[in-house]
Amino acid sequence: MAEEVEGNLQEMAATTIQMMEGSNVEAHPYAFHVSGPRNLSSPNWRDIISSTWKDGNYKRTVMACFIQAAYLLELDRQENRTAENALAPKWWLPFKYKLTKTLIDERDGSIFGAILEWDRSAALADFILIRPSGAPKAVLALRGTLLKSVTIRRDLTDDLRFLAWESLKGSVRFKVAFDALKSIADKYGSGNVSIVGHSLGAGFALQVGKTLAKEGIYVEAHLFNPPSVSLAMSLKNLGEKAVFGWKRIRSMLPSGSEIQTISDDQNNAANVALKKWVPHLYVNNSDYVCCYYADPTGKGEEIHSGSKENVAPVSNAASAAAKLFVLSKGNQKFLDAHKLEQWWADDLELQTVINNSKLISRQLKSLYQLPASQQAPAVKPR
């Protein structure tokens, strides 16, 4: 009898511990039901007739959730979570997507991105017979900087690389992301593929997307708080010592790009790419990382000198456009203005414009640089 009572007590204790552990997981600040979007319905049979994916607010929200999943895949890895208590899957499962590949940085083994594909089996289980119109077949989601001991070194190296050279092509992540995006574009067709990113991830997404556009492959791009090349100009406000220190840091980073000259014929040919590829940029005016995109005057256009990716002069700059969504909430703290969570908030009010600012032209003008196989041979001076 005593043994039976003791066994029951042990079973009750084990059950209590499991319940407490489950409760801790459920109460995690990054759990989908805790910090995820509210009043957001999952796809249903009605989407066969009228797709929620045609709603720009819905699409923006889901794309931001996919990026959050990319962040959490790495956090799940660092914190040794199992399939039973992982946080990341809850950020794609409600939308009937599945994880098919993680992108790994070979330098530190961290996960910096993920490929999510439409899960037909999960959709059929909820009587969704076809993929809703506007829902991509595959999405490449890229996370931004994670200030954790495991990832901070490589993340900040790429942050500095972008500020120094306006390019991320020297990073191993660029090639991995480019190959992944081209692979799913070849598999499903560019019109069925999207690339999304936040902060540093948005910087990679912008450069990977436009590099693919130069090859005539145009995928939809959603870029949240993308880093602006004018950010480095803020150092001038800190005085000469800051500028001197920045130049020293810059000299230690490989550029990963070369200066190219572009002919008029190449400019005209690449104009087509500029008109066909229009990325979506989501910018908060209080976020000094990305706010310069919303400045039509091109504040800080005279950026630090030296080799950089975007060196060719811009002609017909009005065609170098992006669909810009600007959030203004007065004077916010930087961490609030830069966070990803704001883009699925219920009270979000955005201004939407087709923006032709000088900074956007700077970022997109490398589309004028054609692949080497299409470049006209240089004319030797006589």
Coordinates of C-alpha atoms in Angstrom, one line a residue:
M1 CA 0.0 0.0 0.0
A2 CA 2.8 2.4 1.0
E3 CA 4.6 1.6 -2.3
E4 CA 1.5 2.3 -4.3
V5 CA 1.0 5.7 -2.5
E6 CA 4.6 6.6 -3.1
G7 CA 4.3 5.6 -6.8
N8 CA 1.2 7.8 -7.2
L9 CA 3.0 10.7 -5.5
Q10 CA 6.0 10.4 -7.8
E11 CA 3.6 10.3 -10.8
M12 CA 1.8 13.4 -9.6
A13 CA 5.2 15.2 -9.0
A14 CA 6.3 14.3 -12.5
T15 CA 3.0 15.5 -14.0
T16 CA 3.3 18.8 -12.0
I17 CA 6.8 19.4 -13.3
Q18 CA 5.7 18.8 -16.9
M19 CA 2.8 21.2 -16.5
M20 CA 5.2 23.8 -15.0
E21 CA 7.7 23.3 -17.8
G22 CA 4.9 23.5 -20.4
S23 CA 3.6 26.6 -18.7
N24 CA 7.0 28.3 -18.9
V25 CA 7.2 27.5 -22.6
E26 CA 3.7 28.9 -23.1
A27 CA 4.6 32.0 -21.2
H28 CA 7.8 32.7 -23.1
P29 CA 7.8 36.3 -24.4
Y30 CA 8.5 35.1 -27.9
A31 CA 5.7 32.5 -27.9
F32 CA 3.4 33.2 -30.9
H33 CA 0.3 33.6 -28.8
V34 CA 2.1 36.0 -26.4
S35 CA 3.8 38.4 -28.8
G36 CA 2.4 37.4 -32.1
P37 CA -0.2 39.3 -34.1
R38 CA -3.8 39.5 -32.8
N39 CA -7.0 39.0 -34.7
L40 CA -5.2 37.3 -37.6
S41 CA -7.1 34.4 -39.1
S42 CA -5.5 31.3 -40.6
P43 CA -6.2 30.5 -44.2
N44 CA -9.5 28.8 -44.7
W45 CA -11.8 27.6 -47.5
R46 CA -13.0 31.1 -48.2
D47 CA -9.4 31.9 -49.5
I48 CA -10.3 29.8 -52.5
I49 CA -12.7 32.5 -53.6
S50 CA -11.2 35.7 -52.0
S51 CA -7.7 35.5 -50.7
T52 CA -6.6 37.4 -47.6
W53 CA -3.1 37.4 -49.2
K54 CA -4.3 40.1 -51.5
D55 CA -4.6 42.4 -48.5
G56 CA -1.3 44.3 -48.1
N57 CA -1.6 44.5 -44.3
Y58 CA -2.1 40.7 -44.1
K59 CA 0.9 40.0 -46.3
R60 CA 3.1 42.4 -44.4
T61 CA 2.1 40.8 -41.1
V62 CA 2.8 37.2 -42.3
M63 CA 6.2 38.2 -43.9
A64 CA 7.2 39.8 -40.6
C65 CA 6.2 36.6 -38.7
F66 CA 8.3 34.5 -41.1
I67 CA 11.3 36.7 -40.2
Q68 CA 10.6 36.2 -36.5
A69 CA 10.7 32.5 -37.1
A70 CA 14.2 32.9 -38.6
Y71 CA 15.3 34.7 -35.4
L72 CA 13.7 32.0 -33.2
L73 CA 15.3 29.1 -35.2
E74 CA 18.7 30.4 -34.0
L75 CA 17.5 31.0 -30.5
D76 CA 16.0 27.6 -30.3
R77 CA 19.3 26.2 -31.4
Q78 CA 21.3 28.2 -28.8
E79 CA 18.9 27.2 -26.0
N80 CA 18.8 23.5 -27.0
R81 CA 15.0 23.4 -27.5
T82 CA 13.5 20.2 -28.9
A83 CA 10.8 19.8 -31.4
E84 CA 8.3 19.6 -28.6
N85 CA 9.1 23.0 -27.0
A86 CA 10.6 24.9 -30.0
L87 CA 9.2 28.4 -30.4
A88 CA 9.9 29.0 -34.1
P89 CA 7.4 26.6 -35.7
K90 CA 4.4 28.4 -34.2
W91 CA 5.3 31.4 -36.3
W92 CA 4.8 29.6 -39.7
L93 CA 2.4 26.8 -38.9
P94 CA -0.8 29.0 -38.6
F95 CA -0.2 30.2 -42.2
K96 CA 0.1 26.6 -43.6
Y97 CA 3.8 26.8 -44.4
K98 CA 6.6 24.3 -43.5
L99 CA 10.3 24.6 -43.0
T100 CA 12.3 23.0 -45.8
K101 CA 15.8 24.4 -45.2
T102 CA 17.8 26.4 -42.8
L103 CA 20.7 28.7 -43.9
I104 CA 23.8 28.2 -41.9
D105 CA 26.8 30.5 -41.4
E106 CA 29.8 28.2 -41.7
R107 CA 31.9 30.6 -39.6
D108 CA 30.0 30.0 -36.3
G109 CA 27.3 27.4 -37.2
S110 CA 24.5 29.8 -36.6
I111 CA 21.2 29.8 -38.4
F112 CA 20.7 33.2 -40.2
G113 CA 17.8 32.3 -42.5
A114 CA 15.2 29.8 -43.5
I115 CA 13.2 28.6 -46.5
L116 CA 9.5 28.2 -45.8
E117 CA 7.3 26.5 -48.4
W118 CA 3.5 26.2 -48.8
D119 CA 2.4 23.1 -47.0
R120 CA -0.2 21.5 -49.2
S121 CA -0.8 18.6 -46.7
A122 CA -1.5 20.9 -43.8
A123 CA -3.8 23.0 -46.0
L124 CA -5.8 20.0 -47.2
A125 CA -6.3 18.9 -43.6
D126 CA -8.2 22.2 -43.1
F127 CA -10.1 21.7 -46.4
I128 CA -8.0 24.3 -48.2
L129 CA -7.9 22.7 -51.6
I130 CA -5.7 25.2 -53.4
R131 CA -3.1 27.7 -52.5
P132 CA -4.7 31.1 -52.0
S133 CA -4.0 33.7 -54.7
G134 CA -1.1 35.9 -53.7
A135 CA 0.4 33.4 -51.3
P136 CA 4.0 32.6 -52.4
K137 CA 5.0 29.0 -52.9
A138 CA 8.3 29.7 -51.1
V139 CA 9.7 32.4 -48.9
L140 CA 13.4 33.0 -48.0
A141 CA 13.4 34.8 -44.6
L142 CA 16.6 36.3 -43.3
R143 CA 17.1 37.5 -39.7
G144 CA 19.0 40.5 -38.5
T145 CA 21.6 40.9 -35.7
L146 CA 21.3 38.8 -32.6
L147 CA 23.3 40.3 -29.7
K148 CA 24.1 36.9 -28.2
S149 CA 27.6 35.6 -27.4
V150 CA 27.3 32.9 -30.0
T151 CA 26.3 35.2 -32.9
I152 CA 27.3 38.7 -32.0
R153 CA 30.8 38.6 -33.5
R154 CA 29.8 37.5 -37.0
D155 CA 26.6 39.6 -37.1
L156 CA 28.5 42.8 -36.1
T157 CA 31.2 42.0 -38.7
D158 CA 28.6 42.0 -41.4
D159 CA 27.0 45.1 -40.0
L160 CA 30.3 46.9 -40.2
R161 CA 31.0 45.5 -43.6
F162 CA 27.8 47.1 -44.9
L163 CA 28.5 50.5 -43.3
A164 CA 32.1 50.5 -44.6
W165 CA 31.5 49.4 -48.2
E166 CA 27.7 49.6 -48.8
S167 CA 28.0 46.0 -49.8
L168 CA 27.6 42.6 -48.2
K169 CA 29.0 40.6 -51.1
G170 CA 32.1 39.8 -49.2
S171 CA 30.2 37.8 -46.6
V172 CA 29.7 34.1 -46.8
R173 CA 26.1 34.7 -46.0
F174 CA 25.6 36.5 -49.3
K175 CA 26.5 33.5 -51.4
V176 CA 24.5 31.1 -49.3
A177 CA 21.4 33.4 -49.5
F178 CA 21.8 34.0 -53.2
D179 CA 22.1 30.3 -54.0
A180 CA 19.1 29.5 -51.9
L181 CA 17.0 32.2 -53.5
K182 CA 18.0 31.3 -57.0
S183 CA 17.3 27.6 -56.3
I184 CA 13.7 28.2 -55.2
A185 CA 13.1 30.7 -58.0
D186 CA 14.3 28.1 -60.5
K187 CA 12.0 25.5 -58.9
Y188 CA 8.8 27.4 -58.5
G189 CA 9.2 30.4 -60.8
S190 CA 10.2 33.9 -59.7
G191 CA 6.6 35.1 -59.5
N192 CA 5.9 32.5 -56.8
V193 CA 8.9 33.4 -54.6
S194 CA 9.5 36.1 -52.0
I195 CA 12.6 37.2 -50.0
V196 CA 12.1 39.0 -46.7
G197 CA 14.5 40.3 -44.1
H198 CA 14.8 42.6 -41.1
S199 CA 17.7 45.0 -40.3
L200 CA 20.9 43.2 -41.4
G201 CA 18.8 40.5 -42.9
A202 CA 17.0 43.3 -44.9
G203 CA 20.4 44.5 -46.2
F204 CA 21.2 41.0 -47.4
A205 CA 17.7 40.6 -48.9
L206 CA 18.0 43.9 -50.8
Q207 CA 21.4 43.0 -52.3
V208 CA 20.6 39.4 -53.1
G209 CA 17.3 40.4 -54.7
K210 CA 18.8 43.1 -56.9
T211 CA 21.7 40.8 -57.9
L212 CA 19.1 38.2 -59.0
A213 CA 17.2 41.0 -60.8
K214 CA 20.3 41.8 -62.8
E215 CA 20.0 38.3 -64.2
G216 CA 16.4 39.0 -65.2
I217 CA 14.8 37.1 -62.3
Y218 CA 12.4 39.3 -60.3
V219 CA 11.2 38.1 -56.9
E220 CA 9.0 39.9 -54.5
A221 CA 11.0 41.5 -51.7
H222 CA 9.8 42.8 -48.3
L223 CA 12.5 44.7 -46.3
F224 CA 11.9 45.7 -42.7
N225 CA 14.1 48.4 -41.2
P226 CA 16.7 48.0 -43.9
P227 CA 20.1 49.6 -43.1
S228 CA 20.8 52.8 -45.0
V229 CA 24.2 53.7 -46.4
S230 CA 23.9 57.2 -44.9
L231 CA 24.1 55.9 -41.4
A232 CA 27.9 56.3 -41.3
M233 CA 27.5 60.0 -41.9
S234 CA 26.1 60.2 -38.3
L235 CA 29.7 59.7 -37.1
K236 CA 30.6 63.1 -38.4
N237 CA 28.4 64.6 -35.7
L238 CA 30.6 62.9 -33.1
G239 CA 33.7 64.8 -34.2
E240 CA 37.0 64.0 -35.9
K241 CA 38.1 61.3 -33.4
A242 CA 35.0 59.2 -34.3
V243 CA 35.7 59.7 -38.1
F244 CA 39.3 58.7 -37.6
G245 CA 38.3 55.6 -35.6
W246 CA 35.7 54.7 -38.3
K247 CA 38.3 54.9 -41.1
R248 CA 40.6 52.5 -39.1
I249 CA 37.8 50.0 -38.7
R250 CA 36.9 50.4 -42.4
S251 CA 40.4 49.7 -43.5
M252 CA 40.4 46.4 -41.7
L253 CA 37.3 45.1 -43.6
P254 CA 37.6 43.5 -47.0
S255 CA 35.4 45.2 -49.5
G256 CA 34.3 42.2 -51.5
S257 CA 33.5 44.4 -54.5
E258 CA 35.3 46.2 -57.3
I259 CA 34.8 49.6 -59.0
Q260 CA 33.1 49.2 -62.4
T261 CA 32.4 51.7 -65.1
I262 CA 29.1 51.5 -67.0
S263 CA 28.5 52.5 -70.6
D264 CA 25.4 54.3 -71.8
D265 CA 24.2 51.1 -73.7
Q266 CA 24.5 49.1 -70.5
N267 CA 22.5 51.8 -68.6
N268 CA 19.7 51.6 -71.1
A269 CA 19.6 47.8 -71.0
A270 CA 19.5 47.7 -67.2
N271 CA 16.7 50.3 -67.1
V272 CA 14.3 47.4 -67.8
A273 CA 15.4 45.7 -64.5
L274 CA 14.8 48.8 -62.5
K275 CA 11.3 49.1 -63.8
K276 CA 10.4 45.5 -63.2
W277 CA 11.9 45.0 -59.7
V278 CA 10.4 47.3 -57.1
P279 CA 11.1 46.1 -53.5
H280 CA 8.8 46.9 -50.5
L281 CA 10.6 48.9 -47.8
Y282 CA 9.2 49.3 -44.3
V283 CA 10.8 52.3 -42.6
N284 CA 10.3 53.9 -39.2
N285 CA 11.2 57.6 -39.2
S286 CA 12.5 57.4 -35.6
D287 CA 14.9 54.5 -36.6
Y288 CA 18.3 56.1 -37.5
V289 CA 19.3 52.8 -39.1
C290 CA 16.7 53.2 -41.9
C291 CA 15.1 56.6 -41.7
Y292 CA 17.2 58.1 -44.5
Y293 CA 15.3 56.1 -47.0
A294 CA 12.3 58.3 -46.4
D295 CA 14.3 61.5 -47.0
P296 CA 13.8 62.6 -50.6
T297 CA 16.6 65.1 -50.3
G298 CA 19.2 62.3 -49.9
K299 CA 20.6 63.5 -46.5
G300 CA 24.1 62.3 -46.1
E301 CA 24.5 61.5 -49.8
E302 CA 28.2 62.5 -49.8
I303 CA 29.1 59.2 -48.1
H304 CA 32.6 58.1 -47.0
S305 CA 35.0 57.9 -50.0
G306 CA 36.6 54.7 -51.2
S307 CA 35.6 51.5 -53.1
K308 CA 32.0 50.6 -52.9
E309 CA 29.5 48.6 -54.8
N310 CA 27.3 51.5 -56.1
V311 CA 29.8 53.7 -57.9
A312 CA 28.3 54.2 -61.3
P313 CA 26.5 57.4 -62.0
V314 CA 22.7 57.3 -62.0
S315 CA 20.8 58.2 -65.1
N316 CA 17.0 58.3 -65.3
A317 CA 17.0 58.2 -61.5
A318 CA 13.2 58.4 -61.3
S319 CA 13.0 54.8 -62.5
A320 CA 15.0 53.6 -59.5
A321 CA 12.1 53.3 -57.2
A322 CA 10.9 51.3 -54.2
K323 CA 7.5 50.9 -52.7
L324 CA 8.0 52.7 -49.4
F325 CA 5.9 52.2 -46.3
V326 CA 6.7 54.9 -43.6
L327 CA 5.7 54.6 -40.0
S328 CA 5.7 57.8 -37.9
K329 CA 4.9 57.8 -34.2
G330 CA 6.7 60.9 -33.0
N331 CA 9.9 60.6 -31.1
Q332 CA 10.4 56.9 -30.3
K333 CA 13.3 55.3 -28.6
F334 CA 15.6 53.5 -31.1
L335 CA 14.9 50.0 -29.8
D336 CA 11.2 50.5 -30.2
A337 CA 11.6 52.1 -33.6
H338 CA 13.8 49.3 -34.9
K339 CA 12.0 46.3 -33.5
L340 CA 10.3 43.8 -35.9
E341 CA 7.2 43.4 -33.7
Q342 CA 5.9 46.8 -34.7
W343 CA 5.1 45.6 -38.2
W344 CA 2.3 43.4 -37.0
A345 CA 0.8 45.7 -34.4
D346 CA -2.9 46.3 -34.5
D347 CA -2.7 50.1 -34.4
L348 CA -0.2 50.4 -37.3
E349 CA -0.8 53.3 -39.6
L350 CA 1.4 53.6 -42.6
Q351 CA 2.0 56.1 -45.3
T352 CA 2.5 54.4 -48.7
V353 CA 4.4 56.1 -51.5
I354 CA 6.4 55.2 -54.6
N355 CA 9.6 56.8 -53.5
N356 CA 12.4 58.0 -55.7
S357 CA 14.7 59.4 -53.0
K358 CA 18.4 59.8 -53.8
L359 CA 19.3 57.1 -51.2
I360 CA 17.0 54.6 -52.8
S361 CA 18.6 55.4 -56.2
R362 CA 22.0 54.8 -54.6
Q363 CA 21.0 51.4 -53.4
L364 CA 19.2 50.3 -56.6
K365 CA 21.5 51.8 -59.2
S366 CA 23.9 48.8 -59.2
L367 CA 21.1 47.2 -61.3
Y368 CA 22.7 49.2 -64.1
Q369 CA 25.7 46.9 -63.7
L370 CA 25.1 44.0 -66.1
P371 CA 26.6 40.5 -65.6
A372 CA 30.1 40.2 -67.0
S373 CA 28.8 38.0 -69.8
Q374 CA 26.5 40.8 -71.0
Q375 CA 28.9 43.7 -70.6
A376 CA 30.2 45.4 -73.7
P377 CA 33.9 45.1 -74.2
A378 CA 35.9 48.1 -73.1
V379 CA 37.1 50.4 -75.8
K380 CA 40.9 50.9 -75.6
P381 CA 42.0 54.5 -75.9
R382 CA 43.8 55.3 -79.1

